[in-house]
Amino acid sequence: MLFDSYIMSLQRVLAVVILLAATIPTIHGEDDLRNNNNNYDNGNYALTSSTHKSLLIAAGCFWCAEQAYEQYAPGVIEVVSGYAGSDGIESPTYRNHPGHYEVILIEYDPNSTSYELLLQYAWRNLDPFDSFGQFCDRGFSYQSALFYANEEEKLIAEQVRSEVMDLHPDWDNESVVVPLLERPFFWRAEDYHQDYYIKNPWNYEYYKERCGRTKRLKEVWGEEQYNCYHDLELSCFNKTAVNEDGVSIEAVVNVKNAPEESGKVRGAPVWGIIVAVVFDVGVLCLLVVGFMTPSCKKKLSIEEGKDESVVEKEAADLP
Ligand SMILES: *[C@@H]1O[C@H](CO)[C@@H](O)[C@H](O)[C@H]1NC(C)=O
Ligand SMILES: *[C@@H]1O[C@H](CO)[C@@H](O)[C@H](O)[C@H]1NC(C)=O
Ligand SMILES: CC(=O)N[C@H]1CO[C@H](CO)[C@@H](O)[C@@H]1O
């Protein structure tokens, strides 16, 4: 445990260093231009059918929440990553979304699933005890929240919360800090954040593993419950849902037919290795050859020059 947390804090320090280093050259870079050139219809998302409904949840990094719902939750048509917050600014972006949660909008077929069922999935996809963020991600925008659109949904949300509490008599009511809130306006996130787990499976799995999401969810909910909500073979859902009219309905899971998670991270990504090597060469130069030795300075600048474009490219990919 101690060693684990030592490694974890090392990873965090490294992540911050890499993040800072990677952010500086891109503040006025390609990324901002991309945002400015895109018109997202005021951030609104149009449902693909007028018979569909939607709900909003905040469960930490939206890449992961999107994947969990699209792959494992019944009756889900589409999940869209975005920002939402009642006291946030207009037209938030990834680089500027104060007062906003990272959220997902879940478009669903009310004949194949229900608000209630989807909220049950929401709980199993968050750490209910963390009020400062979720998993490795700290800060307001990563905090969890469940949203209701009307009085009826509010009652259901409260009921699902009580069911969760009843299932865990050892949980202290005060320490379960997931707020149930009125649904705010939804702003769709930039295109490169949508379907991130499909577009960048390698980066995605690496991030998710390093963030400790699965590990923590299993710790909180237990292996069995985790599997119920994250494994189609072991699902407690079994392809039928009771719809809003009380009729049992067969619901489709994973409409996108995205490949299931392998659960295995295929080693560190290339950019991570490059950054680590450059860092090590730098430290070695400073230690061994001496601070002002010309040959060492030259070597360092060559390495850094080579690496900059890679780091810059990857900066856009942080969740
Ligand atoms: C749900 O299914 C029933 C028939 O089973 C149909 O009449 C109704 O229009 C459907 N509702 C929606 C929202 O698709
Ligand atoms: C538990 O906490 C929630 C949210 O703060 C509150 O609405 C509820 O009344 C509390 N329940 C009990 C039994 O104290
Ligand atoms: C609620 C329910 O019927 N769950 C079942 C779903 O399917 C798995 C595997 O077939 C069973 O183990 C569960 O009991």
GROMACS .gro file of C-alpha atoms and ligand atoms in nm, residues 51-52 109-111 243 245 249, ligand 1:
model
   22
   51THR     CA    1  -3.893   0.977  -2.916
   52HIS     CA    2  -3.561   0.961  -2.732
  109ASP     CA    3  -3.460   0.506  -2.580
  110PRO     CA    4  -3.721   0.525  -2.303
  111ASN     CA    5  -3.872   0.202  -2.436
  243ASN     CA    6  -3.985   0.056  -1.952
  245ASP     CA    7  -4.509   0.189  -1.901
  249ILE     CA    8  -3.850  -0.472  -2.307
  320LIG     C1    9  -4.274   0.231  -2.713
  320LIG     O1   10  -4.328   0.110  -2.764
  320LIG     C2   11  -4.466   0.113  -2.786
  320LIG     C3   12  -4.510  -0.022  -2.833
  320LIG     O2   13  -4.447  -0.123  -2.758
  320LIG     C4   14  -4.499   0.220  -2.889
  320LIG     O3   15  -4.639   0.229  -2.907
  320LIG     C5   16  -4.446   0.354  -2.842
  320LIG     O4   17  -4.465   0.451  -2.941
  320LIG     C6   18  -4.299   0.345  -2.810
  320LIG     N1   19  -4.256   0.468  -2.751
  320LIG     C7   20  -4.145   0.528  -2.786
  320LIG     C8   21  -4.111   0.653  -2.712
  320LIG     O5   22  -4.072   0.486  -2.874
   0.00000   0.00000   0.00000
